[in-house]
Amino acid sequence: MNEQTAAAPPNAEQIDYWNGPVGLRWLAYNDWLDERTAAYGRAAFAAAAPQPGESVLDIGCGAGATSFELARAVGASGSVTGVDVSAPLLGRARERAAAQGMNVEFREADASRPGFAAHSFDLLYSRFGVMFFDDPTAAFAELHKTLKPGGRLAFACWQGPQLNDWYELPLAAIADLVERTPVDTRQPGPFALSDADRVREVLGEAGFAQIELEPFATPFYLGRGATREAMADDAMAQVFRVGPIARLLESHSEQTNAKAREAIRAALLRIAGDDGLEVGGAVWVVTARKE
Ligand SMILES: C[S@@+](CC[C@H](N)C(=O)[O-])C[C@H]1O[C@@H](n2cnc3c(N)ncnc32)[C@H](O)[C@@H]1O
C-alpha cells in the first residue's frame, strides 16, 4: 500500500486536532481551563483514591495538572505516567514538571495503543481525556490490558449538553443567527461518553467489571471579574477560542460573527452574579475494575 491508499491510523483526526490550532489555544487558556475543571477532576480523583506506592497512568493528561496531583498522592515510592497525543500540551507538562521538581514521565502516544507492557498500572485515571477515541471499546480494551489484575479505572467525563450550560448557553444565544449541528454523542468529542448505558456497554465489552457511574454537578465559572462587564469579557475570550462556538462561526461572515458576539455577550451579562458568571456543569464520575 502506498501513502495515498493506506487507511488513516486510528484517531488521526483527533491527533491533528489536538496538535493544531486547538491544541495551541488550549495551551494559551490552560490555566483558565485548569481552574474551571479542577472540581470535576477532584471528584474523579476522590473516587480513584490513589495510594502511596501505586503506579498510575493519566490518560489524555494535557498539560499535566492532574498528573502532578496523582504524583503527590502516590509519593516517591509510586510512579505516574501521563500519556497524550498533543505535543504542545505535553511540552507545557514537561516544563511544569521541571519547574516543580515533579517526577512524572510524559509520553506522547495515542492512549488507544500506548505501547505499555501488560499489567503496568494499578490505576488508570483521566480528567476529560477519554472521550476522543474513534473506537472507544477498542481503546478501553487496550487500556484494560495495561492494568494489573485488581487494578482500577476512574475518570470524569461530561454528562449531556443539556446539563452543561458552558456549552449550551452560547449556542442558545445565537440559535436565530446560525444553524447548529446537533451533538452526535457517538462521535469523538466532549459528549462521547455522556450516555450512561453506552459507557457501561463500552467498558463491559472492553473487559472491565464493577462499572459504576456517579453523577457529579457543580457550577462552571464561565467568567470571573470585579464587574459584570469584566466577567463577560473573561467568558467571551474562552467561548470564542476553546468552546464549540469558535468552530461553528468560522465559516460565517464577519457580520454574522459580530452579531453573534453581541448576542452571546448579552446572554452572559444576563446571568452574571456577585460571585462570577456561573453556569451548570455536570459530569459522570466513572469507576471500574479489572478482575
Ligand atoms: C479536554 S482535554 C483534557 C486534558 C487534561 N486531562 C486536563 O484535564 O487538563 C483532552 C486531552 O485528551 C487528549 N487526547 C485526545 N485523544 C487522545 C488519545 N487518543 N490519546 C491520548 N490523548 C488524547 C488531548 O490531546 C487533550 O490533551
PDB file of N, CA, C and O in Angstrom, residues 182-231:
ATOM      1  N   PRO A 182     -26.586  19.193  15.398  1.00  0.00           N
ATOM      2  CA  PRO A 182     -26.864  18.531  16.675  1.00  0.00           C
ATOM      3  C   PRO A 182     -25.658  17.739  17.161  1.00  0.00           C
ATOM      4  O   PRO A 182     -24.872  17.237  16.346  1.00  0.00           O
ATOM      5  N   VAL A 183     -25.504  17.635  18.472  1.00  0.00           N
ATOM      6  CA  VAL A 183     -24.380  16.880  19.037  1.00  0.00           C
ATOM      7  C   VAL A 183     -24.580  15.402  18.716  1.00  0.00           C
ATOM      8  O   VAL A 183     -25.660  14.857  18.945  1.00  0.00           O
ATOM      9  N   ASP A 184     -23.557  14.775  18.177  1.00  0.00           N
ATOM     10  CA  ASP A 184     -23.608  13.330  17.926  1.00  0.00           C
ATOM     11  C   ASP A 184     -22.787  12.653  19.025  1.00  0.00           C
ATOM     12  O   ASP A 184     -21.551  12.682  19.003  1.00  0.00           O
ATOM     13  N   THR A 185     -23.498  12.067  19.984  1.00  0.00           N
ATOM     14  CA  THR A 185     -22.790  11.532  21.155  1.00  0.00           C
ATOM     15  C   THR A 185     -22.053  10.230  20.840  1.00  0.00           C
ATOM     16  O   THR A 185     -21.439   9.654  21.730  1.00  0.00           O
ATOM     17  N   ARG A 186     -22.118   9.769  19.592  1.00  0.00           N
ATOM     18  CA  ARG A 186     -21.333   8.568  19.255  1.00  0.00           C
ATOM     19  C   ARG A 186     -20.020   8.949  18.563  1.00  0.00           C
ATOM     20  O   ARG A 186     -19.226   8.087  18.200  1.00  0.00           O
ATOM     21  N   GLN A 187     -19.822  10.246  18.361  1.00  0.00           N
ATOM     22  CA  GLN A 187     -18.580  10.705  17.730  1.00  0.00           C
ATOM     23  C   GLN A 187     -17.603  11.195  18.800  1.00  0.00           C
ATOM     24  O   GLN A 187     -18.029  11.675  19.850  1.00  0.00           O
ATOM     25  N   PRO A 188     -16.285  11.106  18.527  1.00  0.00           N
ATOM     26  CA  PRO A 188     -15.325  11.653  19.485  1.00  0.00           C
ATOM     27  C   PRO A 188     -15.645  13.116  19.777  1.00  0.00           C
ATOM     28  O   PRO A 188     -15.985  13.869  18.874  1.00  0.00           O
ATOM     29  N   GLY A 189     -15.552  13.500  21.029  1.00  0.00           N
ATOM     30  CA  GLY A 189     -15.860  14.874  21.406  1.00  0.00           C
ATOM     31  C   GLY A 189     -16.275  14.908  22.861  1.00  0.00           C
ATOM     32  O   GLY A 189     -16.363  13.870  23.516  1.00  0.00           O
ATOM     33  N   PRO A 190     -16.552  16.114  23.388  1.00  0.00           N
ATOM     34  CA  PRO A 190     -16.801  16.227  24.831  1.00  0.00           C
ATOM     35  C   PRO A 190     -17.947  15.356  25.341  1.00  0.00           C
ATOM     36  O   PRO A 190     -17.965  14.976  26.500  1.00  0.00           O
ATOM     37  N   PHE A 191     -18.926  15.032  24.464  1.00  0.00           N
ATOM     38  CA  PHE A 191     -20.099  14.294  24.950  1.00  0.00           C
ATOM     39  C   PHE A 191     -20.111  12.824  24.508  1.00  0.00           C
ATOM     40  O   PHE A 191     -21.140  12.152  24.591  1.00  0.00           O
ATOM     41  N   ALA A 192     -18.973  12.326  24.076  1.00  0.00           N
ATOM     42  CA  ALA A 192     -18.918  10.958  23.543  1.00  0.00           C
ATOM     43  C   ALA A 192     -19.231   9.899  24.593  1.00  0.00           C
ATOM     44  O   ALA A 192     -19.636   8.794  24.247  1.00  0.00           O
ATOM     45  N   LEU A 193     -19.043  10.238  25.874  1.00  0.00           N
ATOM     46  CA  LEU A 193     -19.347   9.254  26.924  1.00  0.00           C
ATOM     47  C   LEU A 193     -20.454   9.782  27.836  1.00  0.00           C
ATOM     48  O   LEU A 193     -20.506   9.462  29.012  1.00  0.00           O
ATOM     49  N   SER A 194     -21.348  10.595  27.267  1.00  0.00           N
ATOM     50  CA  SER A 194     -22.388  11.202  28.099  1.00  0.00           C
ATOM     51  C   SER A 194     -23.557  10.254  28.354  1.00  0.00           C
ATOM     52  O   SER A 194     -24.314  10.454  29.289  1.00  0.00           O
ATOM     53  N   ASP A 195     -23.702   9.232  27.520  1.00  0.00           N
ATOM     54  CA  ASP A 195     -24.806   8.281  27.674  1.00  0.00           C
ATOM     55  C   ASP A 195     -24.352   7.143  28.596  1.00  0.00           C
ATOM     56  O   ASP A 195     -23.469   6.354  28.251  1.00  0.00           O
ATOM     57  N   ALA A 196     -24.972   7.087  29.774  1.00  0.00           N
ATOM     58  CA  ALA A 196     -24.534   6.135  30.804  1.00  0.00           C
ATOM     59  C   ALA A 196     -24.595   4.688  30.303  1.00  0.00           C
ATOM     60  O   ALA A 196     -23.691   3.886  30.571  1.00  0.00           O
ATOM     61  N   ASP A 197     -25.657   4.359  29.575  1.00  0.00           N
ATOM     62  CA  ASP A 197     -25.784   2.966  29.086  1.00  0.00           C
ATOM     63  C   ASP A 197     -24.645   2.631  28.139  1.00  0.00           C
ATOM     64  O   ASP A 197     -24.111   1.525  28.146  1.00  0.00           O
ATOM     65  N   ARG A 198     -24.289   3.613  27.313  1.00  0.00           N
ATOM     66  CA  ARG A 198     -23.201   3.364  26.369  1.00  0.00           C
ATOM     67  C   ARG A 198     -21.879   3.163  27.111  1.00  0.00           C
ATOM     68  O   ARG A 198     -21.071   2.311  26.740  1.00  0.00           O
ATOM     69  N   VAL A 199     -21.653   3.962  28.157  1.00  0.00           N
ATOM     70  CA  VAL A 199     -20.410   3.820  28.927  1.00  0.00           C
ATOM     71  C   VAL A 199     -20.329   2.405  29.512  1.00  0.00           C
ATOM     72  O   VAL A 199     -19.295   1.736  29.417  1.00  0.00           O
ATOM     73  N   ARG A 200     -21.446   1.942  30.086  1.00  0.00           N
ATOM     74  CA  ARG A 200     -21.455   0.578  30.670  1.00  0.00           C
ATOM     75  C   ARG A 200     -21.161  -0.456  29.590  1.00  0.00           C
ATOM     76  O   ARG A 200     -20.396  -1.395  29.802  1.00  0.00           O
ATOM     77  N   GLU A 201     -21.771  -0.250  28.417  1.00  0.00           N
ATOM     78  CA  GLU A 201     -21.582  -1.217  27.320  1.00  0.00           C
ATOM     79  C   GLU A 201     -20.121  -1.214  26.844  1.00  0.00           C
ATOM     80  O   GLU A 201     -19.494  -2.266  26.716  1.00  0.00           O
ATOM     81  N   VAL A 202     -19.581  -0.015  26.624  1.00  0.00           N
ATOM     82  CA  VAL A 202     -18.202   0.116  26.128  1.00  0.00           C
ATOM     83  C   VAL A 202     -17.220  -0.519  27.128  1.00  0.00           C
ATOM     84  O   VAL A 202     -16.372  -1.344  26.754  1.00  0.00           O
ATOM     85  N   LEU A 203     -17.358  -0.152  28.397  1.00  0.00           N
ATOM     86  CA  LEU A 203     -16.389  -0.651  29.387  1.00  0.00           C
ATOM     87  C   LEU A 203     -16.570  -2.150  29.620  1.00  0.00           C
ATOM     88  O   LEU A 203     -15.588  -2.889  29.792  1.00  0.00           O
ATOM     89  N   GLY A 204     -17.823  -2.600  29.601  1.00  0.00           N
ATOM     90  CA  GLY A 204     -18.080  -4.040  29.779  1.00  0.00           C
ATOM     91  C   GLY A 204     -17.457  -4.829  28.640  1.00  0.00           C
ATOM     92  O   GLY A 204     -16.753  -5.827  28.860  1.00  0.00           O
ATOM     93  N   GLU A 205     -17.661  -4.370  27.406  1.00  0.00           N
ATOM     94  CA  GLU A 205     -17.093  -5.081  26.254  1.00  0.00           C
ATOM     95  C   GLU A 205     -15.570  -5.009  26.263  1.00  0.00           C
ATOM     96  O   GLU A 205     -14.889  -5.881  25.744  1.00  0.00           O
ATOM     97  N   ALA A 206     -15.043  -3.951  26.857  1.00  0.00           N
ATOM     98  CA  ALA A 206     -13.575  -3.806  26.924  1.00  0.00           C
ATOM     99  C   ALA A 206     -12.969  -4.685  28.018  1.00  0.00           C
ATOM    100  O   ALA A 206     -11.739  -4.760  28.144  1.00  0.00           O
ATOM    101  N   GLY A 207     -13.818  -5.307  28.835  1.00  0.00           N
ATOM    102  CA  GLY A 207     -13.304  -6.252  29.839  1.00  0.00           C
ATOM    103  C   GLY A 207     -13.400  -5.785  31.274  1.00  0.00           C
ATOM    104  O   GLY A 207     -13.013  -6.513  32.188  1.00  0.00           O
ATOM    105  N   PHE A 208     -13.907  -4.570  31.493  1.00  0.00           N
ATOM    106  CA  PHE A 208     -13.976  -4.051  32.867  1.00  0.00           C
ATOM    107  C   PHE A 208     -15.172  -4.631  33.621  1.00  0.00           C
ATOM    108  O   PHE A 208     -16.194  -4.983  33.015  1.00  0.00           O
ATOM    109  N   ALA A 209     -15.029  -4.709  34.941  1.00  0.00           N
ATOM    110  CA  ALA A 209     -16.102  -5.170  35.822  1.00  0.00           C
ATOM    111  C   ALA A 209     -16.395  -4.071  36.840  1.00  0.00           C
ATOM    112  O   ALA A 209     -15.667  -3.068  36.906  1.00  0.00           O
ATOM    113  N   GLN A 210     -17.443  -4.279  37.624  1.00  0.00           N
ATOM    114  CA  GLN A 210     -17.830  -3.335  38.690  1.00  0.00           C
ATOM    115  C   GLN A 210     -17.911  -1.892  38.169  1.00  0.00           C
ATOM    116  O   GLN A 210     -17.351  -0.970  38.767  1.00  0.00           O
ATOM    117  N   ILE A 211     -18.588  -1.739  37.047  1.00  0.00           N
ATOM    118  CA  ILE A 211     -18.676  -0.407  36.406  1.00  0.00           C
ATOM    119  C   ILE A 211     -19.739   0.428  37.124  1.00  0.00           C
ATOM    120  O   ILE A 211     -20.883   0.007  37.254  1.00  0.00           O
ATOM    121  N   GLU A 212     -19.325   1.592  37.592  1.00  0.00           N
ATOM    122  CA  GLU A 212     -20.258   2.478  38.307  1.00  0.00           C
ATOM    123  C   GLU A 212     -20.170   3.874  37.711  1.00  0.00           C
ATOM    124  O   GLU A 212     -19.069   4.343  37.414  1.00  0.00           O
ATOM    125  N   LEU A 213     -21.323   4.534  37.589  1.00  0.00           N
ATOM    126  CA  LEU A 213     -21.340   5.940  37.161  1.00  0.00           C
ATOM    127  C   LEU A 213     -22.043   6.752  38.233  1.00  0.00           C
ATOM    128  O   LEU A 213     -23.206   6.482  38.547  1.00  0.00           O
ATOM    129  N   GLU A 214     -21.361   7.713  38.784  1.00  0.00           N
ATOM    130  CA  GLU A 214     -21.953   8.603  39.789  1.00  0.00           C
ATOM    131  C   GLU A 214     -22.069   9.993  39.177  1.00  0.00           C
ATOM    132  O   GLU A 214     -21.071  10.534  38.685  1.00  0.00           O
ATOM    133  N   PRO A 215     -23.266  10.587  39.214  1.00  0.00           N
ATOM    134  CA  PRO A 215     -23.364  11.961  38.713  1.00  0.00           C
ATOM    135  C   PRO A 215     -22.706  12.938  39.690  1.00  0.00           C
ATOM    136  O   PRO A 215     -22.777  12.744  40.894  1.00  0.00           O
ATOM    137  N   PHE A 216     -22.058  13.940  39.143  1.00  0.00           N
ATOM    138  CA  PHE A 216     -21.464  14.990  39.983  1.00  0.00           C
ATOM    139  C   PHE A 216     -21.678  16.314  39.256  1.00  0.00           C
ATOM    140  O   PHE A 216     -21.356  16.444  38.080  1.00  0.00           O
ATOM    141  N   ALA A 217     -22.264  17.279  39.973  1.00  0.00           N
ATOM    142  CA  ALA A 217     -22.528  18.582  39.351  1.00  0.00           C
ATOM    143  C   ALA A 217     -22.027  19.687  40.255  1.00  0.00           C
ATOM    144  O   ALA A 217     -22.169  19.614  41.481  1.00  0.00           O
ATOM    145  N   THR A 218     -21.434  20.682  39.659  1.00  0.00           N
ATOM    146  CA  THR A 218     -21.003  21.872  40.391  1.00  0.00           C
ATOM    147  C   THR A 218     -20.915  23.006  39.367  1.00  0.00           C
ATOM    148  O   THR A 218     -20.676  22.743  38.181  1.00  0.00           O
ATOM    149  N   PRO A 219     -21.126  24.255  39.804  1.00  0.00           N
ATOM    150  CA  PRO A 219     -21.118  25.337  38.799  1.00  0.00           C
ATOM    151  C   PRO A 219     -19.796  25.425  38.038  1.00  0.00           C
ATOM    152  O   PRO A 219     -18.728  25.191  38.598  1.00  0.00           O
ATOM    153  N   PHE A 220     -19.911  25.763  36.797  1.00  0.00           N
ATOM    154  CA  PHE A 220     -18.748  26.016  35.947  1.00  0.00           C
ATOM    155  C   PHE A 220     -18.655  27.541  35.830  1.00  0.00           C
ATOM    156  O   PHE A 220     -19.622  28.196  35.428  1.00  0.00           O
ATOM    157  N   TYR A 221     -17.508  28.098  36.198  1.00  0.00           N
ATOM    158  CA  TYR A 221     -17.344  29.554  36.152  1.00  0.00           C
ATOM    159  C   TYR A 221     -16.884  29.972  34.766  1.00  0.00           C
ATOM    160  O   TYR A 221     -15.698  29.900  34.446  1.00  0.00           O
ATOM    161  N   LEU A 222     -17.865  30.375  33.952  1.00  0.00           N
ATOM    162  CA  LEU A 222     -17.506  30.805  32.595  1.00  0.00           C
ATOM    163  C   LEU A 222     -16.710  32.099  32.617  1.00  0.00           C
ATOM    164  O   LEU A 222     -15.901  32.357  31.737  1.00  0.00           O
ATOM    165  N   GLY A 223     -16.977  32.928  33.633  1.00  0.00           N
ATOM    166  CA  GLY A 223     -16.249  34.189  33.707  1.00  0.00           C
ATOM    167  C   GLY A 223     -16.081  34.644  35.138  1.00  0.00           C
ATOM    168  O   GLY A 223     -16.950  34.429  35.976  1.00  0.00           O
ATOM    169  N   ARG A 224     -14.940  35.247  35.410  1.00  0.00           N
ATOM    170  CA  ARG A 224     -14.709  35.870  36.714  1.00  0.00           C
ATOM    171  C   ARG A 224     -14.269  37.310  36.476  1.00  0.00           C
ATOM    172  O   ARG A 224     -13.714  37.629  35.421  1.00  0.00           O
ATOM    173  N   GLY A 225     -14.442  38.150  37.479  1.00  0.00           N
ATOM    174  CA  GLY A 225     -14.009  39.531  37.330  1.00  0.00           C
ATOM    175  C   GLY A 225     -14.653  40.395  38.396  1.00  0.00           C
ATOM    176  O   GLY A 225     -15.575  39.957  39.091  1.00  0.00           O
ATOM    177  N   ALA A 226     -14.139  41.633  38.500  1.00  0.00           N
ATOM    178  CA  ALA A 226     -14.623  42.536  39.550  1.00  0.00           C
ATOM    179  C   ALA A 226     -15.979  43.131  39.178  1.00  0.00           C
ATOM    180  O   ALA A 226     -16.748  43.523  40.053  1.00  0.00           O
ATOM    181  N   THR A 227     -16.269  43.224  37.887  1.00  0.00           N
ATOM    182  CA  THR A 227     -17.554  43.789  37.461  1.00  0.00           C
ATOM    183  C   THR A 227     -18.229  42.797  36.521  1.00  0.00           C
ATOM    184  O   THR A 227     -17.584  41.862  36.026  1.00  0.00           O
ATOM    185  N   ARG A 228     -19.513  43.025  36.259  1.00  0.00           N
ATOM    186  CA  ARG A 228     -20.232  42.119  35.348  1.00  0.00           C
ATOM    187  C   ARG A 228     -19.606  42.176  33.956  1.00  0.00           C
ATOM    188  O   ARG A 228     -19.498  41.169  33.270  1.00  0.00           O
ATOM    189  N   GLU A 229     -19.165  43.371  33.556  1.00  0.00           N
ATOM    190  CA  GLU A 229     -18.534  43.516  32.232  1.00  0.00           C
ATOM    191  C   GLU A 229     -17.234  42.708  32.171  1.00  0.00           C
ATOM    192  O   GLU A 229     -16.939  42.044  31.177  1.00  0.00           O
ATOM    193  N   ALA A 230     -16.463  42.790  33.268  1.00  0.00           N
ATOM    194  CA  ALA A 230     -15.197  42.044  33.288  1.00  0.00           C
ATOM    195  C   ALA A 230     -15.461  40.538  33.247  1.00  0.00           C
ATOM    196  O   ALA A 230     -14.736  39.779  32.589  1.00  0.00           O
ATOM    197  N   MET A 231     -16.519  40.112  33.927  1.00  0.00           N
ATOM    198  CA  MET A 231     -16.874  38.682  33.896  1.00  0.00           C
ATOM    199  C   MET A 231     -17.233  38.262  32.465  1.00  0.00           C
ATOM    200  O   MET A 231     -16.821  37.203  31.985  1.00  0.00           O
TER     201      MET A 231
END
